[in-house]
Amino acid sequence: MKTLLTTLVLAAYITHANADETYVAVAANFAAPAHKIAAEFEKRTGHKAIIATGATGKFYAQIVNGAPFDILLSADDETPAKLEKEAQSVTGKRFTYAIGKLVLWSPKPAIVDANGDVLKRGGFDHLSIANPKVAPYGAAAVETLKALGAYEVVQPKLVVGENIAQTHQFVATGNALLGFVALSQVLKDGKIEGSSWIVPEKLYSPIRQDAVLLNKGKDNKAAAAFLEFLRSNKTAKDIILSYGYSL
Amino acid sequence: MNFTPQDWSAIRLTLELASLTTLLLILFGTPVAWWLSRTTSRTKPLFVSLVAMPLVLPPSVIGFYLLVFMGPNGPLGQLMDQLGIGRLPFSFGGLLLASCIYSLPFVVQPLQNAFEAIDERMYEAAATLRASPLDRFFTVAVPLAKPGFLTAAVLGFAHTVGEFGVVLMIGGNIPDKTRVVSVQIYDYVEALEYSEAHRLAALMLVFSFIVLFLLYTLNPTKKKAPAA
């Protein structure tokens, strides 16, 4: 009995010693896949990845001011590069974990047509986009509108979400009839509700989303394992693809 | 201080919003505060609680419900559609309504406290001189509650200037229409333009201090007076 107890305590201790926690800051557009990947990661490795979601720009300010994150899954490639340049992150641990896709979406059927002509045709009061100054999906939306020559026309109708989650919220609540959101937000089981137009990639520069290991996570085993899992595990990759990202 | 035209636009918009909100709240909040201070009805705690709600609710709750309530599927949104006025989110009118809800307790509570602090015998004396209830309100209550009005107006104004979460959730960040100073600062911080953020943030800091300093100088809290 005593031996059994000792073994159990020892086993518990060992499991605990090998299972680490890592804090991961995740861009709002990647929130849903990140939670799924974290669950798979925990199942396979025993490590725990704790996900915090928000706007990339806000995370940058928090990281520079000492936020306890080990990893940043950014919505762009500029922020991770900036962090590396400013010695806030571990050099050589930066990689693109997903390439985001932009979609023009309305929860109502027959609003958005297959060519996005609705943008020029009008017939809506508000078009929701993410803040182009800070959100890569917002910048991509403006690029698209300019490429179509529709920017001047729709500018008075733009309503601006502080990140892509709020942009989606404006459209989902019906307050804006349509908006430019991330494909990952509206793709459910390979389908999109309402009407949508997946913006051709030639209309905007690719939204490369980079991951970076921050200084806080330098010696964290779970952080290293999570990045490795995200980069090369097949299940993780399948989850990313299932949300409409490309790799 | 070199403010950009966008900064000036945000400052002007913020002052307009705060002034109009204060005006509306004094106008509609005074009768509410008066009723609350005089009533012996058993429903009083219900209304006192309702007025105080914005004090404890997070702006995200107020913002979220307003967005749904004023949206095309919400009751207010549908009413506005039927009246053909146009919807409230992303408009100055929407911000004004939100600010009135958000700053309501900051106006009603000081007024109610001021009315309640007035000695009952004053009204009785006025009544024996045949002053009608309305007459008593304007010639007795209002002059005696003057410090309460000052506190209510200053706090209502300052609190609206300091509003952020609700505006962010229903405003849509539109220049000249819904981008107030607090949102403009947030934008700068998000875009890592810290020196631009500092300019406006410092302005807010100085403004808040001056407003409160003036309030407490002009309106010192006497020992007996109820806290605002």
Coordinates of C-alpha atoms in Angstrom, one line a residue:
Chain A
M1 CA 0.0 0.0 0.0
K2 CA 2.7 2.3 1.0
T3 CA 4.6 1.6 -2.2
L4 CA 1.5 2.2 -4.3
L5 CA 1.0 5.5 -2.6
T6 CA 4.6 6.5 -3.1
T7 CA 4.3 5.5 -6.8
L8 CA 1.2 7.6 -7.2
V9 CA 2.7 10.6 -5.6
L10 CA 5.8 10.2 -7.6
A11 CA 3.8 9.7 -10.8
A12 CA 1.8 12.8 -10.1
Y13 CA 5.0 14.7 -9.4
I14 CA 6.6 13.6 -12.6
T15 CA 3.6 14.5 -14.7
H16 CA 3.5 17.8 -13.1
A17 CA 7.2 18.4 -13.6
N18 CA 6.9 17.7 -17.3
A19 CA 3.7 19.6 -17.9
D20 CA 4.3 23.3 -18.3
E21 CA 2.1 26.2 -19.1
T22 CA 2.6 28.8 -21.7
Y23 CA 0.8 32.1 -22.3
V24 CA 0.0 32.8 -25.9
A25 CA -1.2 36.1 -27.2
V26 CA -3.4 35.5 -30.3
A27 CA -4.7 37.9 -32.9
A28 CA -8.5 38.2 -32.9
N29 CA -8.9 36.6 -36.3
F30 CA -7.1 33.4 -35.2
A31 CA -9.0 33.0 -31.9
A32 CA -11.2 30.1 -32.9
P33 CA -8.4 27.9 -34.5
A34 CA -6.0 28.8 -31.7
H35 CA -8.4 27.4 -29.1
K36 CA -8.8 24.2 -31.1
I37 CA -5.1 23.8 -31.6
A38 CA -4.4 24.5 -27.9
A39 CA -6.9 21.7 -27.0
E40 CA -5.1 19.2 -29.3
F41 CA -1.7 20.4 -28.0
E42 CA -2.7 19.7 -24.4
K43 CA -4.1 16.3 -25.4
R44 CA -0.9 15.2 -27.1
T45 CA 1.8 16.8 -25.0
G46 CA 0.3 17.4 -21.5
H47 CA 1.4 21.0 -21.7
K48 CA -1.1 23.7 -21.4
A49 CA -1.3 26.7 -23.8
I50 CA -3.4 29.5 -22.3
I51 CA -4.8 31.7 -25.0
A52 CA -5.4 35.4 -24.8
T53 CA -7.0 37.1 -27.8
G54 CA -7.1 40.7 -28.9
A55 CA -5.7 43.3 -31.3
T56 CA -2.1 42.8 -32.4
G57 CA -1.2 46.5 -31.8
K58 CA -2.5 46.3 -28.3
F59 CA -0.5 43.2 -27.6
Y60 CA 2.6 44.9 -28.9
A61 CA 2.2 47.7 -26.4
Q62 CA 1.6 45.3 -23.6
I63 CA 4.6 43.1 -24.5
V64 CA 6.9 46.0 -24.7
N65 CA 5.7 47.0 -21.3
G66 CA 6.3 43.6 -19.7
A67 CA 3.2 41.6 -20.4
P68 CA 3.6 37.9 -19.3
F69 CA 3.3 36.4 -22.8
D70 CA 5.6 33.7 -24.1
I71 CA 4.4 33.7 -27.7
L72 CA 2.7 36.1 -30.0
L73 CA 0.6 34.8 -32.9
S74 CA 0.3 38.1 -34.8
A75 CA -2.2 39.2 -37.4
D76 CA 0.7 40.5 -39.5
D77 CA 4.4 40.0 -40.2
E78 CA 5.5 43.5 -39.3
T79 CA 4.8 43.4 -35.6
P80 CA 6.9 40.2 -35.0
A81 CA 9.7 41.7 -37.1
K82 CA 9.5 44.9 -35.0
L83 CA 9.6 42.9 -31.8
E84 CA 12.7 41.0 -33.0
K85 CA 14.4 44.2 -34.1
E86 CA 13.8 45.7 -30.7
A87 CA 15.2 42.6 -28.9
Q88 CA 11.8 41.7 -27.4
S89 CA 11.8 38.3 -28.9
V90 CA 14.1 35.4 -29.5
T91 CA 16.0 35.8 -32.8
G92 CA 15.4 33.2 -35.5
K93 CA 12.2 31.8 -34.0
R94 CA 9.9 33.7 -36.3
F95 CA 7.7 31.9 -38.9
T96 CA 4.5 32.3 -40.9
Y97 CA 1.9 30.1 -39.3
A98 CA -1.0 31.1 -41.6
I99 CA -1.9 33.3 -44.5
G100 CA -5.2 35.1 -44.0
K101 CA -7.9 35.5 -46.5
L102 CA -10.2 38.5 -46.8
V103 CA -14.0 38.0 -47.5
L104 CA -16.8 40.5 -48.1
W105 CA -19.7 39.2 -46.1
S106 CA -23.3 39.8 -45.2
P107 CA -25.3 37.5 -43.0
K108 CA -28.3 38.2 -45.3
P109 CA -28.6 36.2 -48.6
A110 CA -28.4 37.9 -52.0
I111 CA -26.6 41.0 -50.7
V112 CA -23.1 40.2 -51.8
D113 CA -22.6 38.9 -55.3
A114 CA -19.9 36.7 -56.7
N115 CA -17.8 39.6 -58.0
G116 CA -18.2 42.1 -55.3
D117 CA -20.1 44.4 -57.6
V118 CA -22.3 45.4 -54.7
L119 CA -19.5 47.8 -53.6
K120 CA -20.0 49.9 -56.7
R121 CA -23.7 49.4 -57.0
G122 CA -24.3 50.6 -53.4
G123 CA -27.7 50.1 -51.7
F124 CA -26.3 49.9 -48.2
D125 CA -25.8 52.5 -45.5
H126 CA -22.7 51.1 -43.8
L127 CA -19.8 49.0 -44.8
S128 CA -17.8 47.7 -41.9
I129 CA -14.0 47.4 -42.1
A130 CA -11.3 46.9 -39.5
N131 CA -9.1 50.0 -38.7
P132 CA -6.7 50.0 -41.7
K133 CA -4.1 51.9 -39.6
V134 CA -3.7 49.0 -37.1
A135 CA -5.4 45.9 -38.5
P136 CA -3.9 44.0 -41.5
Y137 CA -7.4 42.9 -42.6
G138 CA -8.5 46.5 -42.5
A139 CA -5.5 47.5 -44.6
A140 CA -6.3 44.7 -47.1
A141 CA -9.9 45.9 -47.3
V142 CA -8.8 49.4 -48.2
E143 CA -6.3 48.0 -50.8
T144 CA -9.2 46.0 -52.3
L145 CA -11.5 48.9 -52.4
K146 CA -8.8 51.1 -54.1
A147 CA -8.0 48.3 -56.6
L148 CA -11.7 48.2 -57.5
G149 CA -11.9 51.9 -57.8
A150 CA -14.7 51.9 -55.2
Y151 CA -12.9 53.5 -52.3
E152 CA -14.0 57.1 -52.9
V153 CA -17.6 56.0 -53.3
V154 CA -17.9 54.0 -50.2
Q155 CA -15.7 56.1 -47.9
P156 CA -18.6 58.0 -46.3
K157 CA -20.2 54.7 -45.5
L158 CA -17.3 53.1 -43.8
V159 CA -17.7 52.1 -40.1
V160 CA -14.5 51.1 -38.5
G161 CA -14.0 48.3 -35.9
E162 CA -11.0 48.5 -33.6
N163 CA -10.1 44.9 -34.6
I164 CA -11.5 42.3 -36.9
A165 CA -13.7 40.8 -34.1
Q166 CA -15.5 44.1 -33.7
T167 CA -15.8 44.5 -37.4
H168 CA -17.5 41.2 -37.6
Q169 CA -19.8 42.2 -34.7
F170 CA -21.0 45.3 -36.5
V171 CA -22.1 43.1 -39.5
A172 CA -23.4 40.1 -37.4
T173 CA -25.7 42.4 -35.4
G174 CA -27.0 43.9 -38.6
N175 CA -25.9 47.4 -37.9
A176 CA -23.8 47.3 -41.0
L177 CA -25.3 45.4 -43.9
L178 CA -21.9 44.1 -45.0
G179 CA -18.3 44.2 -44.2
F180 CA -14.8 43.0 -44.9
V181 CA -13.9 40.3 -42.4
A182 CA -11.5 37.4 -42.1
L183 CA -12.6 34.2 -43.8
S184 CA -11.8 32.3 -40.6
Q185 CA -14.6 34.2 -38.8
V186 CA -17.4 33.1 -41.1
L187 CA -16.3 29.8 -42.5
K188 CA -18.2 27.0 -40.6
D189 CA -17.7 23.4 -41.8
G190 CA -16.7 24.6 -45.2
K191 CA -19.7 26.8 -45.7
I192 CA -20.5 30.5 -45.2
E193 CA -23.9 31.7 -44.1
G194 CA -25.6 34.6 -45.8
S195 CA -23.8 35.9 -48.9
S196 CA -20.2 36.4 -49.5
W197 CA -17.4 37.1 -51.9
I198 CA -13.9 35.7 -51.2
V199 CA -11.7 38.5 -52.4
P200 CA -9.3 37.4 -55.1
E201 CA -5.8 37.4 -53.7
K202 CA -4.5 39.6 -56.5
L203 CA -6.4 42.6 -55.1
Y204 CA -4.5 42.9 -51.9
S205 CA -1.0 42.1 -50.5
P206 CA -0.9 38.7 -48.7
I207 CA -1.8 38.8 -45.0
R208 CA 1.1 36.9 -43.6
Q209 CA 0.5 36.0 -40.0
D210 CA 3.7 35.4 -38.1
A211 CA 4.4 33.7 -34.9
V212 CA 7.3 34.7 -32.6
L213 CA 8.8 33.4 -29.4
L214 CA 9.0 36.3 -26.9
N215 CA 11.8 36.8 -24.4
K216 CA 9.6 35.7 -21.5
G217 CA 9.2 32.3 -23.2
K218 CA 12.8 31.7 -24.0
D219 CA 13.3 28.9 -21.5
N220 CA 9.7 27.7 -21.4
K221 CA 9.5 24.1 -22.6
A222 CA 5.8 24.3 -23.3
A223 CA 6.3 27.5 -25.4
A224 CA 8.9 25.8 -27.6
A225 CA 6.7 22.7 -27.9
F226 CA 3.7 24.8 -28.8
L227 CA 5.5 26.6 -31.6
E228 CA 6.8 23.3 -32.9
F229 CA 3.3 21.8 -32.8
L230 CA 1.9 24.8 -34.6
R231 CA 4.6 24.7 -37.3
S232 CA 4.8 21.0 -38.1
N233 CA 2.0 19.0 -36.6
K234 CA -0.5 17.6 -39.2
T235 CA -3.6 18.1 -37.0
A236 CA -2.6 21.7 -36.3
K237 CA -2.1 22.4 -40.0
D238 CA -5.5 20.8 -40.8
I239 CA -7.2 23.0 -38.3
I240 CA -5.6 26.1 -39.8
L241 CA -6.6 25.0 -43.3
S242 CA -10.2 24.2 -42.2
Y243 CA -10.6 27.9 -41.2
G244 CA -9.8 29.0 -44.7
Y245 CA -6.2 30.1 -44.2
S246 CA -3.5 29.0 -46.6
L247 CA -0.1 27.9 -45.5
Chain B
M1 CA 0.7 71.8 -28.7
N2 CA 0.4 71.0 -32.4
F3 CA -2.9 69.2 -32.8
T4 CA -3.8 67.8 -36.2
P5 CA -7.1 68.7 -37.9
Q6 CA -8.3 65.3 -36.9
D7 CA -7.5 66.0 -33.2
W8 CA -9.4 69.3 -33.4
S9 CA -12.3 67.6 -35.0
A10 CA -12.3 65.0 -32.1
I11 CA -12.0 67.8 -29.5
R12 CA -14.9 69.7 -31.0
L13 CA -17.0 66.6 -31.3
T14 CA -16.3 65.7 -27.7
L15 CA -17.3 69.1 -26.4
E16 CA -20.5 69.1 -28.5
L17 CA -21.4 65.7 -27.2
A18 CA -20.7 66.5 -23.6
S19 CA -22.5 69.9 -23.7
L20 CA -25.6 68.4 -25.3
T21 CA -25.6 65.4 -23.0
T22 CA -25.4 67.7 -19.9
L23 CA -28.2 69.9 -21.2
L24 CA -30.5 67.0 -21.9
L25 CA -29.7 65.3 -18.6
I26 CA -30.3 68.5 -16.6
L27 CA -33.6 69.0 -18.5
F28 CA -34.9 65.5 -18.0
G29 CA -32.9 64.5 -14.9
T30 CA -34.2 67.4 -12.8
P31 CA -37.9 66.2 -12.7
V32 CA -36.7 62.6 -12.1
A33 CA -34.5 63.7 -9.2
W34 CA -37.2 65.9 -7.8
W35 CA -39.7 63.1 -7.9
L36 CA -37.3 60.7 -6.3
S37 CA -36.5 63.2 -3.5
R38 CA -40.2 63.8 -2.7
T39 CA -41.9 60.5 -3.3
T40 CA -43.0 58.2 -0.5
S41 CA -44.0 55.5 -3.1
R42 CA -42.9 51.9 -2.4
T43 CA -41.5 51.8 -5.9
K44 CA -38.8 54.3 -5.1
P45 CA -36.0 51.7 -4.6
L46 CA -36.8 50.3 -8.0
F47 CA -36.2 53.7 -9.7
V48 CA -33.2 54.6 -7.6
S49 CA -31.7 51.3 -8.6
L50 CA -32.4 51.8 -12.3
V51 CA -30.8 55.3 -12.2
A52 CA -27.7 53.9 -10.5
M53 CA -27.3 51.0 -12.9
P54 CA -24.8 52.7 -15.3
L55 CA -22.5 53.2 -12.3
V56 CA -21.9 49.5 -11.8
L57 CA -22.5 48.1 -15.3
P58 CA -19.3 47.6 -17.4
P59 CA -19.3 49.8 -20.6
S60 CA -19.1 46.6 -22.6
V61 CA -22.6 45.5 -21.3
I62 CA -24.1 48.9 -22.1
G63 CA -22.4 49.1 -25.4
F64 CA -23.4 45.6 -26.4
Y65 CA -27.1 46.0 -25.5
L66 CA -27.3 49.4 -27.1
L67 CA -25.8 47.9 -30.3
V68 CA -28.4 45.1 -30.3
F69 CA -31.3 47.3 -29.1
M70 CA -30.6 50.0 -31.7
G71 CA -29.8 47.5 -34.5
P72 CA -32.2 46.6 -37.3
N73 CA -33.6 43.6 -35.2
G74 CA -33.8 45.6 -32.0
P75 CA -37.0 47.3 -30.8
L76 CA -35.6 50.8 -31.0
G77 CA -34.0 50.1 -34.4
Q78 CA -37.4 48.9 -35.7
L79 CA -39.2 51.9 -34.3
M80 CA -36.7 54.3 -35.9
D81 CA -37.1 52.4 -39.2
Q82 CA -40.9 52.8 -39.0
L83 CA -40.6 56.5 -38.2
G84 CA -38.1 56.7 -41.1
I85 CA -35.5 58.6 -39.1
G86 CA -32.6 56.3 -39.7
R87 CA -30.7 54.1 -37.3
L88 CA -28.7 55.3 -34.3
P89 CA -25.5 53.2 -34.3
F90 CA -22.6 55.0 -36.0
S91 CA -24.3 58.4 -35.6
F92 CA -24.0 61.4 -33.4
G93 CA -27.6 60.8 -32.2
G94 CA -26.7 57.3 -31.1
L95 CA -23.7 58.6 -29.1
L96 CA -25.9 61.2 -27.5
L97 CA -28.5 58.6 -26.4
A98 CA -25.7 56.3 -25.1
S99 CA -24.0 59.2 -23.2
C100 CA -27.3 60.2 -21.6
I101 CA -27.7 56.7 -20.3
Y102 CA -24.1 56.4 -19.3
S103 CA -23.9 59.7 -17.4
L104 CA -27.5 59.6 -16.0
P105 CA -26.5 58.8 -12.4
F106 CA -23.8 61.5 -12.3
V107 CA -26.5 64.1 -12.9
V108 CA -29.6 62.7 -11.1
Q109 CA -27.8 61.7 -7.9
P110 CA -26.3 65.1 -7.0
L111 CA -29.6 66.7 -7.8
Q112 CA -31.6 64.2 -5.7
N113 CA -29.2 64.7 -2.8
A114 CA -29.5 68.4 -3.1
F115 CA -33.3 68.4 -3.1
E116 CA -33.4 65.9 -0.2
A117 CA -31.1 68.2 1.9
I118 CA -33.6 71.1 1.7
D119 CA -35.4 71.6 5.0
E120 CA -39.1 70.5 4.7
R121 CA -40.2 73.6 6.6
M122 CA -39.0 75.8 3.7
Y123 CA -41.7 74.2 1.5
E124 CA -44.3 74.5 4.3
A125 CA -43.5 78.1 4.8
A126 CA -43.8 78.7 1.1
A127 CA -47.1 76.8 1.0
T128 CA -48.6 79.0 3.8
L129 CA -47.7 81.9 1.6
R130 CA -49.9 80.3 -1.1
A131 CA -47.1 79.3 -3.4
S132 CA -48.3 76.6 -5.8
P133 CA -46.2 73.3 -6.0
L134 CA -44.6 74.5 -9.2
D135 CA -43.9 77.9 -7.7
R136 CA -42.3 76.2 -4.7
F137 CA -40.1 74.2 -7.0
F138 CA -38.8 77.2 -8.9
T139 CA -38.6 79.7 -6.1
V140 CA -37.5 77.5 -3.2
A141 CA -36.0 74.2 -4.4
V142 CA -34.1 75.3 -7.4
P143 CA -32.2 78.2 -5.7
L144 CA -31.5 76.2 -2.6
A145 CA -30.2 73.2 -4.7
K146 CA -27.9 75.4 -6.8
P147 CA -24.7 73.6 -5.6
G148 CA -26.4 70.4 -6.6
F149 CA -27.0 71.7 -10.1
L150 CA -23.4 72.8 -10.4
T151 CA -22.1 69.4 -9.3
A152 CA -24.5 67.6 -11.6
A153 CA -23.6 69.7 -14.6
V154 CA -19.9 69.4 -14.0
L155 CA -19.9 65.7 -13.3
G156 CA -22.3 65.0 -16.2
F157 CA -20.1 66.9 -18.6
A158 CA -16.7 65.5 -17.4
H159 CA -18.0 62.0 -17.3
T160 CA -19.2 62.2 -20.9
V161 CA -15.8 63.6 -22.0
G162 CA -14.3 60.6 -20.2
E163 CA -16.5 58.1 -21.9
F164 CA -14.8 55.4 -24.0
G165 CA -16.0 51.9 -23.9
V166 CA -19.6 52.5 -25.0
V167 CA -18.5 54.9 -27.8
L168 CA -16.0 52.4 -29.1
M169 CA -18.7 49.7 -29.2
I170 CA -21.5 51.7 -31.0
G171 CA -19.5 54.5 -32.7
G172 CA -17.7 52.9 -35.6
N173 CA -14.9 55.4 -35.3
I174 CA -16.1 57.9 -38.0
P175 CA -14.2 61.2 -38.2
D176 CA -16.4 64.2 -37.4
K177 CA -19.3 62.0 -36.4
T178 CA -18.3 59.5 -33.7
R179 CA -14.5 59.7 -33.2
V180 CA -14.2 61.5 -29.9
V181 CA -11.0 62.3 -28.1
S182 CA -10.8 59.1 -26.0
V183 CA -11.2 57.0 -29.2
Q184 CA -8.7 59.1 -31.1
I185 CA -6.1 58.5 -28.3
Y186 CA -6.8 54.8 -28.4
D187 CA -6.2 54.8 -32.1
Y188 CA -2.9 56.5 -31.7
V189 CA -1.8 54.0 -29.0
E190 CA -2.9 51.1 -31.2
A191 CA -1.0 52.5 -34.1
L192 CA 2.1 52.9 -31.9
E193 CA 2.0 56.6 -32.4
Y194 CA 2.8 57.3 -28.8
S195 CA 3.9 61.0 -29.1
E196 CA 0.6 61.9 -30.8
A197 CA -1.2 59.9 -28.1
H198 CA 0.7 61.8 -25.4
R199 CA -0.4 65.2 -26.7
L200 CA -4.1 64.4 -26.4
A201 CA -3.8 62.3 -23.3
A202 CA -2.0 65.1 -21.5
L203 CA -4.8 67.5 -22.6
M204 CA -7.3 65.1 -21.0
L205 CA -5.3 64.9 -17.8
V206 CA -5.1 68.6 -17.4
F207 CA -8.7 69.1 -18.4
S208 CA -10.0 66.6 -15.8
F209 CA -7.9 68.1 -13.0
I210 CA -9.0 71.6 -13.8
V211 CA -12.7 70.7 -13.9
L212 CA -12.6 68.8 -10.6
F213 CA -10.5 71.5 -9.0
L214 CA -12.9 74.2 -10.0
L215 CA -15.8 72.1 -8.8
Y216 CA -14.4 71.5 -5.4
T217 CA -13.2 75.2 -5.1
L218 CA -16.5 76.7 -6.1
N219 CA -18.5 74.1 -4.3
P220 CA -16.7 73.0 -1.2
T221 CA -18.4 70.0 0.5
K222 CA -19.7 71.2 3.8
K223 CA -19.7 68.7 6.6
K224 CA -23.4 68.4 6.6
A225 CA -23.9 68.3 2.9
P226 CA -24.4 64.8 1.4
A227 CA -21.7 63.5 -0.8
A228 CA -22.3 63.9 -4.5

